[in-house]
């Protein structure tokens, strides 16, 4: 009886357990070419993301100007199974460095981030103007579809 009370008290007092979310990196799959799967994640602060090079020649890196203030940028090595813990709330733009111009990008929202259901034709404020054309289009697709 005493053990059950101690265990219950410990469970109530302990913080929520952080999760690890997996993202696979593909040259091509049934969804298309040069992509992360999933392309969009909504996670809690303190959760981790594991990037898995399911097919060769990919990495995961933050995009300059597309991470929350105070967040630490990261860049994995090519073909590296890589885990990063994201603690700062906000939107993270992620790219595959060798395939950025081909549109290999994803979005990770940490915490409560408002996601637009429809993007205006104008450039959204949170997307840098100097993104490669295919990356810009992929971000528009992700942010429009990812929220649904």
Short mmCIF file of C-alpha atoms in Angstrom, two decimals:
data_model
loop_
_atom_site.label_atom_id
_atom_site.label_comp_id
_atom_site.label_asym_id
_atom_site.label_seq_id
_atom_site.Cartn_x
_atom_site.Cartn_y
_atom_site.Cartn_z
CA UNK A 1 0.00 0.00 0.00
CA UNK A 2 2.77 2.43 0.94
CA UNK A 3 4.59 1.73 -2.37
CA UNK A 4 1.48 2.56 -4.41
CA UNK A 5 1.03 5.89 -2.61
CA UNK A 6 4.69 6.83 -3.12
CA UNK A 7 4.54 5.80 -6.79
CA UNK A 8 1.34 7.80 -7.39
CA UNK A 9 2.80 10.87 -5.69
CA UNK A 10 5.98 10.59 -7.78
CA UNK A 11 3.98 10.34 -11.00
CA UNK A 12 1.93 13.44 -10.15
CA UNK A 13 5.01 15.44 -9.19
CA UNK A 14 7.17 14.46 -12.17
CA UNK A 15 7.23 16.65 -15.29
CA UNK A 16 5.80 15.38 -18.52
CA UNK A 17 8.13 13.00 -20.28
CA UNK A 18 9.69 14.49 -23.41
CA UNK A 19 9.12 12.66 -26.67
CA UNK A 20 11.45 11.84 -29.54
CA UNK A 21 9.91 12.36 -32.98
CA UNK A 22 11.41 10.64 -36.01
CA UNK A 23 11.89 12.27 -39.40
CA UNK A 24 13.11 10.23 -42.36
CA UNK A 25 15.14 11.78 -45.17
CA UNK A 26 14.43 10.54 -48.72
CA UNK A 27 15.80 10.99 -52.24
CA UNK A 28 12.43 9.78 -53.49
CA UNK A 29 9.36 8.01 -52.15
CA UNK A 30 5.65 7.84 -52.97
CA UNK A 31 5.25 11.50 -51.86
CA UNK A 32 7.85 12.84 -54.29
CA UNK A 33 11.54 13.71 -54.53
CA UNK A 34 13.99 15.18 -52.02
CA UNK A 35 11.88 15.35 -48.90
CA UNK A 36 11.63 14.89 -45.19
CA UNK A 37 8.85 12.69 -43.93
CA UNK A 38 6.99 14.12 -42.17
CA UNK A 39 7.51 17.61 -43.59
CA UNK A 40 5.74 19.22 -40.63
CA UNK A 41 5.94 18.54 -36.90
CA UNK A 42 4.25 20.25 -33.96
CA UNK A 43 6.12 19.32 -30.78
CA UNK A 44 6.41 20.43 -27.17
CA UNK A 45 9.39 22.40 -25.85
CA UNK A 46 12.00 19.90 -24.66
CA UNK A 47 11.01 17.23 -27.20
CA UNK A 48 13.70 15.80 -29.46
CA UNK A 49 13.72 15.18 -33.19
CA UNK A 50 15.69 12.30 -34.68
CA UNK A 51 16.66 12.77 -38.31
CA UNK A 52 17.18 9.41 -40.02
CA UNK A 53 19.04 9.22 -43.37
CA UNK A 54 16.68 6.59 -44.81
CA UNK A 55 18.33 7.16 -48.19
CA UNK A 56 21.87 8.55 -48.64
CA UNK A 57 23.26 12.06 -49.11
CA UNK A 58 21.09 14.07 -46.70
CA UNK A 59 21.48 16.12 -43.54
CA UNK A 60 19.37 18.40 -41.34
CA UNK A 61 20.27 22.03 -40.69
CA UNK A 62 18.49 25.13 -39.46
CA UNK A 63 17.94 27.92 -41.97
CA UNK A 64 19.37 31.33 -41.15
CA UNK A 65 16.55 33.66 -40.17
CA UNK A 66 14.09 30.81 -39.61
CA UNK A 67 14.61 29.85 -35.97
CA UNK A 68 13.17 31.40 -32.81
CA UNK A 69 15.12 34.09 -31.00
CA UNK A 70 17.48 32.47 -28.51
CA UNK A 71 17.46 29.09 -30.28
CA UNK A 72 20.75 27.39 -31.11
CA UNK A 73 21.30 26.64 -34.81
CA UNK A 74 22.32 23.10 -35.75
CA UNK A 75 23.72 21.24 -38.73
CA UNK A 76 24.20 17.49 -38.91
CA UNK A 77 26.76 15.73 -41.06
CA UNK A 78 25.73 14.10 -44.33
CA UNK A 79 24.34 10.56 -43.77
CA UNK A 80 24.37 11.07 -39.98
CA UNK A 81 21.60 9.74 -37.75
CA UNK A 82 21.12 12.92 -35.72
CA UNK A 83 19.07 13.86 -32.65
CA UNK A 84 18.41 17.43 -31.54
CA UNK A 85 16.39 18.65 -28.55
CA UNK A 86 14.41 21.83 -29.21
CA UNK A 87 13.68 23.92 -26.13
CA UNK A 88 12.84 27.37 -27.52
CA UNK A 89 9.22 27.84 -28.59
CA UNK A 90 8.60 29.01 -32.13
CA UNK A 91 8.96 27.97 -35.74
CA UNK A 92 12.09 26.24 -37.07
CA UNK A 93 12.84 26.08 -40.79
CA UNK A 94 14.95 23.01 -41.57
CA UNK A 95 16.85 22.24 -44.77
CA UNK A 96 18.96 19.52 -46.31
CA UNK A 97 22.08 21.51 -47.19
CA UNK A 98 22.90 19.69 -50.48
CA UNK A 99 19.26 19.70 -51.65
CA UNK A 100 18.00 23.06 -50.37
CA UNK A 101 17.66 24.52 -53.88
CA UNK A 102 15.64 21.42 -54.85
CA UNK A 103 13.13 22.24 -52.11
CA UNK A 104 14.16 19.73 -49.44
CA UNK A 105 12.85 21.59 -46.39
CA UNK A 106 10.55 21.04 -43.42
CA UNK A 107 8.90 22.99 -40.61
CA UNK A 108 9.00 22.19 -36.91
CA UNK A 109 6.70 24.22 -34.65
CA UNK A 110 7.69 24.04 -31.00
CA UNK A 111 4.99 24.97 -28.51
CA UNK A 112 1.90 26.91 -29.50
CA UNK A 113 2.67 28.42 -32.90
CA UNK A 114 -0.13 29.79 -35.05
CA UNK A 115 -0.16 28.08 -38.43
CA UNK A 116 -1.93 29.78 -41.31
CA UNK A 117 -4.61 27.72 -43.04
CA UNK A 118 -4.12 29.72 -46.21
CA UNK A 119 -1.12 31.81 -47.15
CA UNK A 120 -1.57 35.06 -49.03
CA UNK A 121 0.08 35.43 -52.41
CA UNK A 122 2.44 37.93 -50.77
CA UNK A 123 5.48 36.59 -48.96
CA UNK A 124 4.59 35.64 -45.37
CA UNK A 125 6.54 37.63 -42.80
CA UNK A 126 8.25 34.58 -41.32
CA UNK A 127 9.78 33.37 -44.62
CA UNK A 128 13.05 35.01 -45.72
CA UNK A 129 12.89 36.62 -49.15
CA UNK A 130 16.14 34.97 -50.31
CA UNK A 131 14.90 31.35 -50.16
CA UNK A 132 15.45 29.26 -53.30
CA UNK A 133 12.28 29.15 -55.46
CA UNK A 134 11.55 25.45 -54.84
CA UNK A 135 12.20 25.80 -51.10
CA UNK A 136 9.80 28.76 -50.96
CA UNK A 137 7.09 26.75 -52.74
CA UNK A 138 7.60 23.73 -50.48
CA UNK A 139 7.32 25.95 -47.39
CA UNK A 140 4.09 27.43 -48.75
CA UNK A 141 2.73 23.92 -49.34
CA UNK A 142 3.79 22.70 -45.89
CA UNK A 143 2.35 25.69 -44.05
CA UNK A 144 -0.93 25.52 -45.97
CA UNK A 145 -1.44 21.74 -45.74
CA UNK A 146 0.48 21.02 -42.51
CA UNK A 147 -2.04 22.83 -40.35
CA UNK A 148 -4.99 20.79 -41.55
#
